[in-house]
XYZ file of C-alpha atoms in Angstrom:
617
model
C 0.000 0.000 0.000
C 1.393 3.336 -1.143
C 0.212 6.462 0.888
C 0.548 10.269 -0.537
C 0.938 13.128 1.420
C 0.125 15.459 -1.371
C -2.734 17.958 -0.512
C -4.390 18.901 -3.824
C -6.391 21.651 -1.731
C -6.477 23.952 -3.845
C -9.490 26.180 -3.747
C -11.181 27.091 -7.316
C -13.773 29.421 -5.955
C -10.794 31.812 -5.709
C -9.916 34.356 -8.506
C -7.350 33.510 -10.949
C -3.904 33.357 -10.256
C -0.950 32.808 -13.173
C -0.126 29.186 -13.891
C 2.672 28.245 -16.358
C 0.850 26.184 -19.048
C 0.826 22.435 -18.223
C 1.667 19.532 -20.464
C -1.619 17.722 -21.705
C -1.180 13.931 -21.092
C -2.620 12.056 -24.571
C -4.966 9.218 -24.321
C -8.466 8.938 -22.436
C -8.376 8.844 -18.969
C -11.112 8.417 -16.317
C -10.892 9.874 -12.517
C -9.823 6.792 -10.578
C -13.215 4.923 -7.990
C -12.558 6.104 -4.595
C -14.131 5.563 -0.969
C -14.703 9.107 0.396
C -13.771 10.097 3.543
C -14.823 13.402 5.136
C -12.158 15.081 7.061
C -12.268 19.154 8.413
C -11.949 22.182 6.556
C -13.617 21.009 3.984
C -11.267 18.294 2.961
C -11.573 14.590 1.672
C -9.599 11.663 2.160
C -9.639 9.680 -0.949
C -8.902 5.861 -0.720
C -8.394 4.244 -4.216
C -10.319 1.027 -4.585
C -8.245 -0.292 -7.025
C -4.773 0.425 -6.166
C -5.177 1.341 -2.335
C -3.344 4.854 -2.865
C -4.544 7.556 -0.813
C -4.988 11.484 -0.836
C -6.280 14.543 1.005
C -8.315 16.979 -1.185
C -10.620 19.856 -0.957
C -14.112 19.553 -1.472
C -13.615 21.744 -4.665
C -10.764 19.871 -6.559
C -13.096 16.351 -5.677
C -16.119 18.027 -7.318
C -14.205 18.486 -10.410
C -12.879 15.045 -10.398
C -16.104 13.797 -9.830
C -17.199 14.720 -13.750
C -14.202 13.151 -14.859
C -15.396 9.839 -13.787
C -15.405 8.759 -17.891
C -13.155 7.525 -20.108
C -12.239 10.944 -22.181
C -9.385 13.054 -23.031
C -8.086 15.453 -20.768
C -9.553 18.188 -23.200
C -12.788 16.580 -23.312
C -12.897 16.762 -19.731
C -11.764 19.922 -19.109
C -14.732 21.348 -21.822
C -17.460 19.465 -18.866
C -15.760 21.083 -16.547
C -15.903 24.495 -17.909
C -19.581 23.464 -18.984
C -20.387 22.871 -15.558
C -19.032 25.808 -14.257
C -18.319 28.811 -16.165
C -16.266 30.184 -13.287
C -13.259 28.184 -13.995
C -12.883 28.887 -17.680
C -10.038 31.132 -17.179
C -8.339 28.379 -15.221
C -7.829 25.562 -17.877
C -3.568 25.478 -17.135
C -4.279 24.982 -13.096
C -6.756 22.389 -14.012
C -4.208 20.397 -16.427
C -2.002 20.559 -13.306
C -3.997 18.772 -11.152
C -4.946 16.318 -13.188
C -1.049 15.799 -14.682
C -0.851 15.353 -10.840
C -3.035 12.917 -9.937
C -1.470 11.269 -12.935
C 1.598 10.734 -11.811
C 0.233 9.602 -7.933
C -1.910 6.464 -10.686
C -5.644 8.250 -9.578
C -6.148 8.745 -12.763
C -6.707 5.408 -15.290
C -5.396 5.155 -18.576
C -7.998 3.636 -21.062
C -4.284 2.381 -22.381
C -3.764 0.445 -19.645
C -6.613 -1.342 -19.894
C -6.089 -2.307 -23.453
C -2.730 -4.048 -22.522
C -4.831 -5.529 -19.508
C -7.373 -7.299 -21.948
C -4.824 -8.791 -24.208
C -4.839 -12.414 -25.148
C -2.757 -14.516 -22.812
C -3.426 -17.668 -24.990
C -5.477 -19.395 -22.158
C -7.210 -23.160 -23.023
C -10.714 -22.907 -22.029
C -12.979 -25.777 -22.776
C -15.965 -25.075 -24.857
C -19.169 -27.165 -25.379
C -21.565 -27.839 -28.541
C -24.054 -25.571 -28.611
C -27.437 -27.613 -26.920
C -29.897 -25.727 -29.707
C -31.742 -22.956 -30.400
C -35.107 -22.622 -28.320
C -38.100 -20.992 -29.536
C -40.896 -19.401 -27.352
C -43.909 -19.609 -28.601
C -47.186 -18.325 -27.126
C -50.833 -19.168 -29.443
C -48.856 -17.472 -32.712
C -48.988 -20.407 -35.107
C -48.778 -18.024 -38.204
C -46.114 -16.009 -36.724
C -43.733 -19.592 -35.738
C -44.539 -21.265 -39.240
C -43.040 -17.625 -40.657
C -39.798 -18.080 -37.824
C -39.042 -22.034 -39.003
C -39.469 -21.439 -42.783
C -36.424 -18.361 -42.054
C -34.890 -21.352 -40.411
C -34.782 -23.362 -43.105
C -33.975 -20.498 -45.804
C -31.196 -19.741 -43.283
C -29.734 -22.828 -43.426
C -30.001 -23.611 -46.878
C -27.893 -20.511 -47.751
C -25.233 -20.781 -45.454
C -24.644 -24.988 -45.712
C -24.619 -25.208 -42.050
C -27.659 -27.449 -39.853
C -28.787 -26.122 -36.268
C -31.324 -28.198 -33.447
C -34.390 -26.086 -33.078
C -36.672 -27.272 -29.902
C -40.366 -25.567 -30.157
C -41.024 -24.634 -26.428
C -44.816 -24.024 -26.187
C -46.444 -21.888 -23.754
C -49.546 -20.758 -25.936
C -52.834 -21.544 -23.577
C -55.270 -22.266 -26.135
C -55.725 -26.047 -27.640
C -56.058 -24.784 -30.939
C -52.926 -22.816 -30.996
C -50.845 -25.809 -29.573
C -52.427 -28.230 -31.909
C -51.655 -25.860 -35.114
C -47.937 -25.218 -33.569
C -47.659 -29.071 -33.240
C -48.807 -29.168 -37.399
C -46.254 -26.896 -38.294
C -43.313 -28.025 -36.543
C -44.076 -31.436 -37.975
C -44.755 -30.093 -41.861
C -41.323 -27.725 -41.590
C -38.855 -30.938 -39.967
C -40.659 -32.649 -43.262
C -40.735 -30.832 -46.277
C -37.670 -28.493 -44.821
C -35.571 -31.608 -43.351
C -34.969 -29.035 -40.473
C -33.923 -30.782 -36.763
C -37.152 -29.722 -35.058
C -38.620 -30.963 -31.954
C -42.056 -29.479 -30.537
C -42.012 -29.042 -26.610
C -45.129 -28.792 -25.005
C -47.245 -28.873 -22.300
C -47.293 -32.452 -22.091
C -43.181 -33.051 -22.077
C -42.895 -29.464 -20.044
C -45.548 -31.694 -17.151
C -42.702 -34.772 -17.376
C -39.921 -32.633 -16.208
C -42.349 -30.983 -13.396
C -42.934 -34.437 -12.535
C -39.588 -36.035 -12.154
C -38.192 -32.669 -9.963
C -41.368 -33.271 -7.806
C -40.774 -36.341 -7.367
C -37.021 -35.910 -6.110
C -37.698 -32.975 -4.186
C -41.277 -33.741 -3.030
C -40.488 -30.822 0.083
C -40.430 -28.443 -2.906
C -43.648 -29.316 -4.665
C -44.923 -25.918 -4.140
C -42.287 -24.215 -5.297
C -41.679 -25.731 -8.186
C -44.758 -25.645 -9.306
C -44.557 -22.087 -9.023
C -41.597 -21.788 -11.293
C -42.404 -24.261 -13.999
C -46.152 -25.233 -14.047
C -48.714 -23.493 -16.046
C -52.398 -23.206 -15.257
C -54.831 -22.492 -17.669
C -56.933 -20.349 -15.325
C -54.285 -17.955 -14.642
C -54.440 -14.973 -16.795
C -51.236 -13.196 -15.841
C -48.469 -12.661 -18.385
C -46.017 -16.215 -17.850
C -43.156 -15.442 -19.805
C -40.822 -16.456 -17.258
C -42.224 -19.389 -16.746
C -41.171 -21.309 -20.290
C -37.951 -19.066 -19.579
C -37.167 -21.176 -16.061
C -38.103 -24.656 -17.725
C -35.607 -23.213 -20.645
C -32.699 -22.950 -18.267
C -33.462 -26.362 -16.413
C -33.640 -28.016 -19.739
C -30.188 -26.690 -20.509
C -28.445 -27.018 -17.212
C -24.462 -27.111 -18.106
C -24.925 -26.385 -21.453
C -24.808 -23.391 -23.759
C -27.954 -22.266 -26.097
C -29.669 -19.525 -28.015
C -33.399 -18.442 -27.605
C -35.647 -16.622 -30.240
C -39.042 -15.350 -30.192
C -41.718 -16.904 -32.600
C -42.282 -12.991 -34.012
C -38.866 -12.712 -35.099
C -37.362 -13.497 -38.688
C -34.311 -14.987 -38.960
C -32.895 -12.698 -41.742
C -29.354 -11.104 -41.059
C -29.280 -7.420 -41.799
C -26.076 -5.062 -40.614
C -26.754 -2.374 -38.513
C -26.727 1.235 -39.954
C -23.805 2.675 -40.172
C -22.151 -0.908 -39.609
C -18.339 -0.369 -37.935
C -15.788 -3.334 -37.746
C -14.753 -2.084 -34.399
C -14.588 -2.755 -30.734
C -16.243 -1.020 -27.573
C -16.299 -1.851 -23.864
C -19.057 0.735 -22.676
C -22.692 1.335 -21.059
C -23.772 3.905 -23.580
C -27.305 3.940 -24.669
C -28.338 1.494 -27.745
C -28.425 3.174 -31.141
C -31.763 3.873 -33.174
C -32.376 4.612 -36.705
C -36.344 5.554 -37.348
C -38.086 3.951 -40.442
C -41.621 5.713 -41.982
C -43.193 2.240 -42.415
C -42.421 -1.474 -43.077
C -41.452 -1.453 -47.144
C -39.168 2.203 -46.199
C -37.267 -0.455 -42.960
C -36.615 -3.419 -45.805
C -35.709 -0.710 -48.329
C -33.298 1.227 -46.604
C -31.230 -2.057 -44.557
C -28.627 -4.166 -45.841
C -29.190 -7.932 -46.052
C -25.884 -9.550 -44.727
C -24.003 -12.930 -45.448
C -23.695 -13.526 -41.848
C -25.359 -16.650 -40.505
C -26.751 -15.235 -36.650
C -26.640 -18.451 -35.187
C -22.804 -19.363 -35.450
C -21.471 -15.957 -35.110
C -23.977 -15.576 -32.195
C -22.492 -19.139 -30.434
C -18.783 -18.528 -31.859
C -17.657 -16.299 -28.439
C -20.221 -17.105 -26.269
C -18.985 -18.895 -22.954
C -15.196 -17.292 -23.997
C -13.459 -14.686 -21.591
C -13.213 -11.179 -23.287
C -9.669 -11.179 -23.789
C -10.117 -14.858 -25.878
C -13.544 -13.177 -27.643
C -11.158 -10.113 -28.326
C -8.232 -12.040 -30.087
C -11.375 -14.061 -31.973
C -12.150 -10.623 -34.039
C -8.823 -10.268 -34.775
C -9.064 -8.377 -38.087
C -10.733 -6.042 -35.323
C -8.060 -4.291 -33.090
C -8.599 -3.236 -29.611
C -7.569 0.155 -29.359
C -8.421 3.320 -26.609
C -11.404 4.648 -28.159
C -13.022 0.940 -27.115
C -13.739 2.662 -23.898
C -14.865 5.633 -24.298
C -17.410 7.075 -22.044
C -17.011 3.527 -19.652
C -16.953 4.880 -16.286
C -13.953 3.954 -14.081
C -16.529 2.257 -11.259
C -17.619 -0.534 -14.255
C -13.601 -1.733 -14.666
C -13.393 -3.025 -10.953
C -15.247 -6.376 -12.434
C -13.816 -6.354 -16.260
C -10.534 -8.428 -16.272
C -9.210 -10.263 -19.047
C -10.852 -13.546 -18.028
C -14.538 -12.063 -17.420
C -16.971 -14.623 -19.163
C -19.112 -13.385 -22.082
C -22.546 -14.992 -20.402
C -24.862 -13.610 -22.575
C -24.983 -12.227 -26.728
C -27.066 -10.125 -27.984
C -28.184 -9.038 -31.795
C -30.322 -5.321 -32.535
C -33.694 -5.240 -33.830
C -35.395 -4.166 -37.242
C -38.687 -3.380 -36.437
C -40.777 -3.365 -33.385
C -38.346 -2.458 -30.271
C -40.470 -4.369 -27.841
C -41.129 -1.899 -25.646
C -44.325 -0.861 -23.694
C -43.616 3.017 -23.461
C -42.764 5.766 -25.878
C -40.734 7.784 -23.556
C -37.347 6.881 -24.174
C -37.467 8.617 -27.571
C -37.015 11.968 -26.164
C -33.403 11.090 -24.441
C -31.911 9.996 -27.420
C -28.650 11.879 -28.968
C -27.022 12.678 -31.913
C -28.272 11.633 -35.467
C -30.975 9.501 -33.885
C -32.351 12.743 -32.147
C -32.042 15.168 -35.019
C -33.837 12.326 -37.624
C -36.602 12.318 -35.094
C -36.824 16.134 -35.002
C -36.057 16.593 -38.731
C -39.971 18.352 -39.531
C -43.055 18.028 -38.323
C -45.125 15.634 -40.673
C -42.073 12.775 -40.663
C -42.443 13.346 -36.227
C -46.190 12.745 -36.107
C -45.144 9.519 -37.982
C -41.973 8.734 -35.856
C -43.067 9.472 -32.726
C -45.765 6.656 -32.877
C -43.965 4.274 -35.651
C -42.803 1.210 -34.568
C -40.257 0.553 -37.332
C -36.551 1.034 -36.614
C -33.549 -0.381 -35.712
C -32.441 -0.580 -32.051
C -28.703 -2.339 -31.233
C -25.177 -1.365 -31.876
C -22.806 -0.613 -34.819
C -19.656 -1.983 -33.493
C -19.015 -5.167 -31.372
C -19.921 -3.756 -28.311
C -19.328 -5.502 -25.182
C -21.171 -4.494 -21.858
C -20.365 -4.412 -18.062
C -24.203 -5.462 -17.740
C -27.212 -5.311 -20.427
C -30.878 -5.209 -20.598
C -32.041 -8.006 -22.704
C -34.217 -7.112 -26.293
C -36.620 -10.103 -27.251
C -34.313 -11.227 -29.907
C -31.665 -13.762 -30.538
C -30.371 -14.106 -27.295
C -27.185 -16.262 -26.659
C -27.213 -17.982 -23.073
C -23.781 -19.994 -21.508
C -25.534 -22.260 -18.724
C -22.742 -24.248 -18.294
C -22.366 -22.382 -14.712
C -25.774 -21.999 -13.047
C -27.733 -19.438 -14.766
C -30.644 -17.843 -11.990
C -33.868 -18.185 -12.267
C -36.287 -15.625 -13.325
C -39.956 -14.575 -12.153
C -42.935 -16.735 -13.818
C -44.882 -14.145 -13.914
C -45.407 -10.443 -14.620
C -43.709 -8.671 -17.499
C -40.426 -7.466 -17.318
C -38.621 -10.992 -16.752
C -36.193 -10.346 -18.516
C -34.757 -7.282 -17.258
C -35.013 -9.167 -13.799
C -32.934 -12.203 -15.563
C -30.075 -10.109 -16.446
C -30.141 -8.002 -13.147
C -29.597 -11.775 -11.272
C -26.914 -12.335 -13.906
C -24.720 -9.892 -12.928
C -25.354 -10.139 -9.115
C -24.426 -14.024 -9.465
C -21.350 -13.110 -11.415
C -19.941 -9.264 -11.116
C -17.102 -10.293 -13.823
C -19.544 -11.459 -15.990
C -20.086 -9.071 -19.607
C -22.974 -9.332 -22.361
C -21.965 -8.549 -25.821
C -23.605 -7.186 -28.764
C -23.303 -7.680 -32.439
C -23.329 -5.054 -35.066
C -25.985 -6.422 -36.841
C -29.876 -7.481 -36.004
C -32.699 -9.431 -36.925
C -36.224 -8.593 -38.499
C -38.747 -8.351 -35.182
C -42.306 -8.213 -37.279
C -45.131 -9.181 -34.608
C -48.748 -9.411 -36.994
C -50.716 -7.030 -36.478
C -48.244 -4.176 -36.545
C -48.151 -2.142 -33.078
C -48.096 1.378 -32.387
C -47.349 3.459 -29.139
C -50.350 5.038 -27.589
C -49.354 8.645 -27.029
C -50.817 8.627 -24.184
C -48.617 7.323 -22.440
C -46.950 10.625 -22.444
C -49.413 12.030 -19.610
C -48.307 9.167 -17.516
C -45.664 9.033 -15.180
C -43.071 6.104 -15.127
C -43.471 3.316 -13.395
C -41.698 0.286 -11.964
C -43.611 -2.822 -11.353
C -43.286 -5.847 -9.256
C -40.387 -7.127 -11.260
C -38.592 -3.698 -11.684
C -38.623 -3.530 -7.647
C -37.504 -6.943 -7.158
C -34.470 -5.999 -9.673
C -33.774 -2.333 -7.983
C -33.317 -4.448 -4.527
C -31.102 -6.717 -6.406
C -29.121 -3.909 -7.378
C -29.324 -1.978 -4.225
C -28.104 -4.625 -1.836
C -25.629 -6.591 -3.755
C -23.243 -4.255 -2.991
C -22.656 -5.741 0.507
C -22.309 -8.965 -0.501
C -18.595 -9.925 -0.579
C -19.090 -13.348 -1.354
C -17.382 -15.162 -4.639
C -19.050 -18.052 -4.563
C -22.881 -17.631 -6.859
C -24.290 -20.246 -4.709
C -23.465 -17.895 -1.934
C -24.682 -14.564 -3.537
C -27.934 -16.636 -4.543
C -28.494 -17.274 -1.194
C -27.846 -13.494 -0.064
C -30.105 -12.293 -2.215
C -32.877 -14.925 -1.351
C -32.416 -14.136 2.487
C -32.652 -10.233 1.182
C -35.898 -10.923 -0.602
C -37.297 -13.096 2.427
C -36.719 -10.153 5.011
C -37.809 -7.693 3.089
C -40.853 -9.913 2.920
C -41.023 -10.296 6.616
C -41.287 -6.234 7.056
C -44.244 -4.824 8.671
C -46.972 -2.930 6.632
C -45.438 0.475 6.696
C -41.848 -0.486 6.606
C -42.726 -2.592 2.981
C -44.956 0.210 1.559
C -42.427 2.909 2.405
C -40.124 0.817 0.578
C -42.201 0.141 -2.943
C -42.800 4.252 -2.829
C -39.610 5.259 -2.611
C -38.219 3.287 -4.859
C -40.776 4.365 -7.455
C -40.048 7.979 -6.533
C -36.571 7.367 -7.236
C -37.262 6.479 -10.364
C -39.578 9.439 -11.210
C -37.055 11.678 -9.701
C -34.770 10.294 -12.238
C -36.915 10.298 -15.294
C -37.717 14.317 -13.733
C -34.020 15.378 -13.886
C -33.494 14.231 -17.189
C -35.996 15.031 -18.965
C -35.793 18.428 -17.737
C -31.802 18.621 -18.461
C -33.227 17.410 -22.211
C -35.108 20.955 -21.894
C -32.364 23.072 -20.885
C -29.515 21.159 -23.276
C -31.782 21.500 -26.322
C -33.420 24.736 -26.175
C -32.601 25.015 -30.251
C -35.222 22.042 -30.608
C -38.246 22.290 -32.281
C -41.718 22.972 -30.110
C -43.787 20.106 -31.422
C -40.975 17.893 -29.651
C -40.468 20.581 -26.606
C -44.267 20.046 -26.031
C -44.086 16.356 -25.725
C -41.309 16.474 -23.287
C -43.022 18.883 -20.973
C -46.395 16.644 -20.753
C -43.834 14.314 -19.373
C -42.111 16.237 -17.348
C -45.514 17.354 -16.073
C -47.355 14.010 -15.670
C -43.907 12.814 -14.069
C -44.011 16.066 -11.514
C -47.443 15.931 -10.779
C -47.139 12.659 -9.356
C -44.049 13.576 -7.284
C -46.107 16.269 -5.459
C -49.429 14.430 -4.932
C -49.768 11.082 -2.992
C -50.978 8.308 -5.494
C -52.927 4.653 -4.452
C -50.869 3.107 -7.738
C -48.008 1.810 -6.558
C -47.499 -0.975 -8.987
C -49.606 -1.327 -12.446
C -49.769 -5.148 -12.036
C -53.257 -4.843 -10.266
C -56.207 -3.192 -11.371
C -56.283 0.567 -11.498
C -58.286 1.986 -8.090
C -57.399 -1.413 -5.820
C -55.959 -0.333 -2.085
C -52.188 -0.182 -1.433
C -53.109 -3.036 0.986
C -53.877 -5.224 -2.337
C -50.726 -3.840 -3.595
C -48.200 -4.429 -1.525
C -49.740 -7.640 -0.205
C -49.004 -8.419 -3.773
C -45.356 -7.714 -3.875
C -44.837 -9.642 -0.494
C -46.271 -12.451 -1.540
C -43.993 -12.516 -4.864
C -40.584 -11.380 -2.659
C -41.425 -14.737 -0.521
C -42.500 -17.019 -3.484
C -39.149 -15.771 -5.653
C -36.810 -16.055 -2.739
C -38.012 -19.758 -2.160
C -37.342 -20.147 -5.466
C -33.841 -18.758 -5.563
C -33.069 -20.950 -2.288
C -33.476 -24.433 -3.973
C -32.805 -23.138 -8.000
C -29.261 -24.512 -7.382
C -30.575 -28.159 -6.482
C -33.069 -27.896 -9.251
C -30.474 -26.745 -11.577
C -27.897 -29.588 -10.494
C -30.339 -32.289 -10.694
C -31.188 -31.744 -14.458
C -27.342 -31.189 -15.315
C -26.592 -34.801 -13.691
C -29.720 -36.224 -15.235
C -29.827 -34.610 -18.683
């Protein structure tokens, strides 16, 4: 452990004084993640979580270092700086100083460094046959017999032959019946290795874990069984049979409203990236103007999607060879995300973009994008009345672009379950965002990457956002909460082992459960407040950044900014949208109790579940 006596405090409020002009260190840099500790006269004692170097600042200097917490060049963050605060525009050479200082005492990180940290060291790592590709299906028989024929056209042009397993969760007879016909005409006429997995095989494995674990018949029937009575969204549920079925094996999923077509991503890069910036989006007018305006590609999805998947980065990295890692891979990554991203860190998930429908329930994210996307939305009035309620566009990445953590898109997703993968909620939208949430608290190392090209996502009918949705204020939902405690109280979990953190987090769950009335409602609130504080401030620092934009846009951001402030300031019954509008916070929160208790049960015996079908599979 190195100490530093230097005292960088140095107070900025103060006039200008005359600084020789400092030498500008090249490169991107980010401001190094410190513990904080508050000392007198306004002074701070930083502690360096990554090399254990300390320092004494003022509060000033650390309030400036605190916007320099991205990977950026020194100019770069001396502009935010000056942004930030006008007052210190005439002090640019002191400012180089400091940071040339911290420098030299290593507070500062070197995007440079970490390319030389994520080179290949030419480990052997073992890597199984893909298992197959899964398909979730749910009573679309036209839109799975359009899926399996892109299958087959797939595989026909690129000489190469996949396992496809049909996993059923559509509740109507009819539906299963006509999903059971197609899978049967397409492995026929098509010669395609298709299986059809219903209800009836999905009952056998329900059966068998019941029958080893008969203490656990509740639960698992929880997880895995489906009941025709209950009308609640069950995606999860053919998810958690998905993962069982797969247990120590590696496999790609695909919704039935998807088309298996290749198609690079605009403005398609052969490069690398290792950052959490916001997904790119390219708006379309209509259907024919999407297919008109993409490029078909040669790629086949399914092996480059299974080529890296399972790898550590550094091995996925030397893979794209004709690709070079070089600084500009990080920029923007904040220096808190590179505690977990070594050379080693497992690629558990891949992702692909989407042509089409995005998949998402709300409208509002459109009005925080950036750059080109922003300004093609904006262009004129007649193409925004169009955009702002189309459906058709692209959504992914133009570069291989791998991520600390990732929200998942209904697309082809890429899954490496030779480690225990968690479980997710069987009911109640948003499973998937809870999925990945798990995935990085069972493995902090762990990163998702994204390819630079996507898939056709055409659900029949066509969709279109309701505007409004932009009187409404954002929300979280059962699933959301259960994810923000995730992310809230893995931090104090110190444990390596996944078994372990599963167990944390199940205990978490159960004793949040176990919280009287108040204590649980206060709880749900807040956390939704949070949320609509945060959706507040930025949509509100969208006003004041882009006071050039045009008022037909303006006006849709303020009726979100107002529905969103309205409900900060007035007390609402709706804490969660998963019950019926006007139903007592009692019904509410009894609600999310009962689903904190039934999902921490779960969590608790997922690992013997998971075991069990890897021994017996």
């Amino acid at each position: 452990m190195t100490e530093k006596n230097d005292n960088y405090s140095r107070n900025f409020s103060q006039g200008p004084t005359t600084v020789t002009a400092a030498h500008q260190a090249q490169g991107l840099w980010a401001f190094d993640n410190c513990v904080v500790f508050p000392l007198p006269r306004r002074r701070l004692l930083l502690k360096s979580k990554r090399t254990d170097n300390r320092v004494v600042v003022s509060v000033e200097v650390f309030q400036i270092l605190q916007l320099c917490r991205q990977f950026r060049t020194l100019e770069d963050h001396i502009a935010q700086i000056k942004k930030m605060n006008p007052a210190l525009a005439e002090r640019q050479s002191e400012i180089s100083q400091v940071f040339n200082k911290f420098i030299e005492q290593h507070f500062m990180i070197s995007a440079k460094d970490l390319v030389a940290n994520l080179q290949y060291k030419g480990r052997v790592s073992h890597q199984t046959p893909l298992f197959g590709i899964l398909v979730r299906t749910c009573d679309r028989p036209k839109q799975l017999a359009r899926l399996v024929k892109s299958f087959a056209e797939s595989e026909s042009h690129h000489g190469r032959h996949y396992r496809y397993l049909v996993m059923d969760d559509s509740r109507s007879p009819e539906n299963r019946a006509k999903n059971q016909i197609v899978v049967g005409e397409i492995s026929k006429n098509h010669h395609l290795d298709i299986h059809y997995y219903g209800r009836e095989e999905q009952q056998k494995r329900i059966t068998t874990l019941i029958s080893a674990f008969p203490e656990h018949q509740e639960t698992i029937q929880w997880l895995l069984g489906g009941h025709e009575e209950d009308t609640r969204f069950s995606g999860g549920r053919l998810w958690n049979y998905m993962l069982l079925l797969t247990a120590g094996k590696r496999f790609l999923t695909i919704d039935d409203d998807m088309i298996c077509q290749t198609r690079l991503a605009p403005h398609h890069q052969n490069r690398l990236e290792i950052s959490q910036r916001q997904r790119e989006v390219q708006f379309f007018l209509d259907r024919a103007d999407l297919l008109a305006r993409t490029t078909v590609s040669n790629i086949d999805p399914i092996e480059q999607s299974s080529e890296v998947l399972g790898c550590s980065i550094d091995k996925a990295i030397h893979h794209f060879s004709a690709v070079k890692l070089q600084e500009q891979a990080f920029k923007d990554l904040g220096s808190d995300q590179i505690e977990t991203l070594h050379a080693d860190s497992k690629i558990l998930l891949t992702q692909c973009g989407v042509f089409g429908d995005p998949g998402t329930v709300s409208t509002s994210w459109i009005y925080e994008l950036e750059g080109s996307a922003r300004s093609q939305l904006v262009e004129n009035l007649e193409a925004y009345e169009i955009l702002r309620a189309s459906r058709h566009l692209w959504l992914g990445s133009s570069s291989f672009h791998f991520l600390p953590t990732t929200s998942l898109l209904s697309t082809l997703t890429g899954f490496d379950n030779q480690e225990m993968l968690p479980c997710t909620s069987p009911y109640f939208r948003n499973e998937d965002h809870l999925f990945g949430t798990l995935v990085k608290a069972l493995y902090p190392s762990s990163v998702a990457l994204e390819f630079p090209w996507g898939l056709l996502h055409l659900p029949e009918p066509e969709r279109t956002w309701n505007q409004e949705s932009l009187d409404k204020p954002e929300n979280v939902g059962v699933l959301g909460f259960l994810a923000d405690v995730a992310n809230n109280s893995m931090g104090n979990c110190y444990a390596n082992d996944s078994f372990q953190r599963l167990t944390f987090l199940a205990e978490t769950y159960l004793g949040l459960a176990d919280a009287n009335e108040d204590v649980l409602t206060a709880g749900i609130e807040e956390n939704l407040i949070h949320a609509r504080v945060g959706k507040v401030n930025h949509l509100q620092t969208q006003l004041d950044t882009y006071q050039n934009q045009p008022p037909y846009w303006a006006s849709d951001v303020k009726r979100l900014l107002l529905a969103g402030s309205n409900a900060l300031v007035h007390r609402e019954e709706q804490l969660i949208p998963e019950v019926a509008a006007g139903s007592e916070r009692a019904v509410q929160v009894a609600l999310v109790r009962t689903m904190l208790r039934q999902f921490a049960s779960a969590l608790k015996i997922w690992p013997l579940l998971w075991n069990f079908c890897k021994e017996n599979s």
